[in-house]
Amino acid sequence: MSLEIKKRKAVRAEPRIRWWKLNEDEYSRKFREEVSQVLGDKIEDRWETISEVVRQKAKKVLGVTSGRRKEDKETWWWNEEVQESISKKKRAKMKWDRQMDEESKQEYKEMQSTAKKEVAKAKDRAYEKLYEKLDSREGEKDLYRLARQRDRAGRDLLRENALK
């Protein structure tokens, strides 16, 4: 018996303007100043011009998000080795961001490669254990439970039932 687990597709998202920062006095004051400098008292301007200026100044004053959506990641296979490897990679990345030299870049690339290998090994070991468990007699219940979960996850939440 073989069981394949599908990979999730990456969710694409665009950077967003941090409009919520307008609730803070400092940002709202600075934003008003920036917009009024560009527009002045020209009320007869077209809406497109005004909205474009507002968006540009909001990006400048408030900033934008990274554009990455936070999504649930599978971490059931995560272990201490992976955690340590990822934290080393993050420290190397921060060091490279600060120093911007070739040596720290090379160190980061090595840590990135090592972390990727550690993650692959940990996933492989975890999936091997899962497959061994599912192939056993006791794991048969888990197999049906896993199939039921996958079926429910694939259902359309917005599906409407026909009314009689």
Protein backbone atom coordinates (compact mmCIF):
# COMPACT_ATOMS: atom_id res chain seq x y z
CA MET A 1 0.00 0.00 0.00
CA SER A 2 1.37 3.41 -0.89
CA LEU A 3 0.20 6.81 0.23
CA GLU A 4 1.26 10.08 -1.31
CA ILE A 5 0.99 13.38 0.49
CA LYS A 6 0.52 16.34 -1.83
CA LYS A 7 2.62 19.45 -1.49
CA ARG A 8 0.78 22.68 -0.83
CA LYS A 9 0.93 25.35 -3.48
CA ALA A 10 2.51 28.62 -2.43
CA VAL A 11 0.03 31.39 -1.77
CA ARG A 12 0.91 34.60 -3.55
CA ALA A 13 0.13 37.89 -1.91
CA GLU A 14 0.95 41.49 -2.68
CA PRO A 15 2.46 43.99 -0.25
CA ARG A 16 -0.16 46.10 1.48
CA ILE A 17 -0.03 49.64 2.81
CA ARG A 18 -0.13 49.76 6.60
CA TRP A 19 -3.24 51.96 6.83
CA TRP A 20 -3.74 51.02 10.49
CA LYS A 21 -0.76 53.21 11.38
CA LEU A 22 -2.93 56.27 10.69
CA ASN A 23 -4.46 55.70 14.13
CA GLU A 24 -1.18 56.88 15.64
CA ASP A 25 -0.86 60.67 15.96
CA GLU A 26 2.68 60.91 14.63
CA TYR A 27 1.92 59.03 11.42
CA SER A 28 -1.41 60.75 10.77
CA ARG A 29 0.17 64.21 11.18
CA LYS A 30 3.10 63.35 8.92
CA PHE A 31 0.79 61.80 6.33
CA ARG A 32 -1.47 64.87 6.25
CA GLU A 33 1.57 67.13 5.77
CA GLU A 34 2.93 65.01 2.90
CA VAL A 35 -0.39 64.90 1.05
CA SER A 36 -1.15 68.59 1.53
CA GLN A 37 2.30 69.53 0.15
CA VAL A 38 1.58 67.73 -3.09
CA LEU A 39 -2.09 68.58 -3.51
CA GLY A 40 -2.26 71.97 -1.87
CA ASP A 41 -5.71 73.53 -2.19
CA LYS A 42 -6.52 72.13 -5.64
CA ILE A 43 -10.00 70.73 -5.10
CA GLU A 44 -10.71 70.56 -8.82
CA ASP A 45 -8.09 67.80 -9.29
CA ARG A 46 -9.26 64.53 -10.67
CA TRP A 47 -9.97 61.65 -8.29
CA GLU A 48 -7.28 59.45 -9.87
CA THR A 49 -4.59 62.03 -9.16
CA ILE A 50 -5.69 62.43 -5.57
CA SER A 51 -5.92 58.70 -4.92
CA GLU A 52 -2.51 58.10 -6.51
CA VAL A 53 -0.90 60.79 -4.37
CA VAL A 54 -2.55 59.40 -1.25
CA ARG A 55 -1.27 55.90 -2.04
CA GLN A 56 2.27 57.09 -2.78
CA LYS A 57 2.49 59.15 0.40
CA ALA A 58 0.97 56.34 2.45
CA LYS A 59 3.64 53.96 1.19
CA LYS A 60 6.32 56.50 2.04
CA VAL A 61 5.05 57.41 5.51
CA LEU A 62 3.36 54.20 6.67
CA GLY A 63 5.39 51.62 4.77
CA VAL A 64 4.17 48.37 3.24
CA THR A 65 3.98 44.80 4.46
CA SER A 66 6.28 42.14 3.07
CA GLY A 67 3.48 40.70 0.97
CA ARG A 68 3.78 37.27 2.46
CA ARG A 69 0.65 35.73 3.85
CA LYS A 70 0.97 33.83 7.03
CA GLU A 71 -0.25 30.33 6.39
CA ASP A 72 -0.36 27.25 8.50
CA LYS A 73 2.81 25.29 8.03
CA GLU A 74 3.13 21.61 8.72
CA THR A 75 5.44 21.24 11.68
CA TRP A 76 4.61 17.78 12.96
CA TRP A 77 7.96 16.56 11.63
CA TRP A 78 9.92 19.45 13.22
CA ASN A 79 12.64 18.48 15.71
CA GLU A 80 15.47 20.09 17.70
CA GLU A 81 18.07 19.58 14.96
CA VAL A 82 15.91 21.41 12.44
CA GLN A 83 15.20 24.18 14.94
CA GLU A 84 18.90 24.70 15.63
CA SER A 85 19.79 24.64 11.94
CA ILE A 86 17.10 27.20 11.07
CA SER A 87 18.12 29.52 13.90
CA LYS A 88 21.77 29.37 12.74
CA LYS A 89 20.63 30.24 9.23
CA LYS A 90 18.60 33.20 10.53
CA ARG A 91 21.57 34.50 12.53
CA ALA A 92 23.79 34.22 9.45
CA LYS A 93 21.21 36.12 7.39
CA MET A 94 21.04 38.93 9.96
CA LYS A 95 24.84 39.10 10.01
CA TRP A 96 24.95 39.32 6.21
CA ASP A 97 22.27 42.04 6.23
CA ARG A 98 24.34 44.08 8.70
CA GLN A 99 27.79 43.62 7.17
CA MET A 100 27.02 43.14 3.46
CA ASP A 101 30.37 41.50 2.72
CA GLU A 102 31.26 38.44 0.67
CA GLU A 103 32.37 36.36 3.66
CA SER A 104 29.08 36.69 5.54
CA LYS A 105 27.17 36.08 2.29
CA GLN A 106 29.07 32.84 1.75
CA GLU A 107 28.45 31.82 5.37
CA TYR A 108 24.72 32.46 4.93
CA LYS A 109 24.62 30.43 1.70
CA GLU A 110 26.29 27.50 3.48
CA MET A 111 23.87 27.72 6.41
CA GLN A 112 20.97 27.92 3.97
CA SER A 113 22.12 24.76 2.23
CA THR A 114 22.67 22.96 5.53
CA ALA A 115 19.25 23.97 6.83
CA LYS A 116 17.59 22.79 3.64
CA LYS A 117 19.28 19.39 3.95
CA GLU A 118 18.34 19.09 7.64
CA VAL A 119 14.69 19.86 6.85
CA ALA A 120 14.66 17.29 4.05
CA LYS A 121 16.21 14.63 6.30
CA ALA A 122 13.79 15.33 9.15
CA LYS A 123 10.80 15.21 6.81
CA ASP A 124 12.05 11.99 5.25
CA ARG A 125 12.50 10.32 8.65
CA ALA A 126 9.07 11.50 9.83
CA TYR A 127 7.32 10.29 6.68
CA GLU A 128 9.12 6.93 6.87
CA LYS A 129 7.83 6.47 10.42
CA LEU A 130 4.35 7.49 9.30
CA TYR A 131 4.38 5.02 6.39
CA GLU A 132 5.63 2.20 8.63
CA LYS A 133 2.88 2.97 11.11
CA LEU A 134 0.20 3.09 8.41
CA ASP A 135 1.37 -0.22 6.91
CA SER A 136 0.93 -2.00 10.25
CA ARG A 137 -2.35 -3.49 11.49
CA GLU A 138 -2.72 -0.83 14.21
CA GLY A 139 -2.14 1.93 11.69
CA GLU A 140 -5.12 0.94 9.58
CA LYS A 141 -7.44 3.11 11.70
CA ASP A 142 -5.06 6.02 11.29
CA LEU A 143 -5.08 5.51 7.54
CA TYR A 144 -8.86 5.89 7.39
CA ARG A 145 -8.72 8.88 9.72
CA LEU A 146 -6.09 10.52 7.49
CA ALA A 147 -8.18 9.83 4.39
CA ARG A 148 -11.25 11.35 6.07
CA GLN A 149 -9.28 14.47 7.03
CA ARG A 150 -8.01 14.89 3.48
CA ASP A 151 -11.51 14.47 2.08
CA ARG A 152 -12.92 17.10 4.42
CA ALA A 153 -10.06 19.49 3.68
CA GLY A 154 -10.72 19.20 -0.05
CA ARG A 155 -14.42 19.94 0.18
CA ASP A 156 -15.77 23.26 -0.97
CA LEU A 157 -16.81 25.26 2.07
CA LEU A 158 -19.10 27.48 0.03
CA ARG A 159 -21.00 24.60 -1.57
CA GLU A 160 -24.72 25.20 -1.39
CA ASN A 161 -27.23 22.45 -0.78
CA ALA A 162 -30.25 22.32 -3.06
CA LEU A 163 -33.50 23.31 -1.37
CA LYS A 164 -36.62 21.25 -1.98
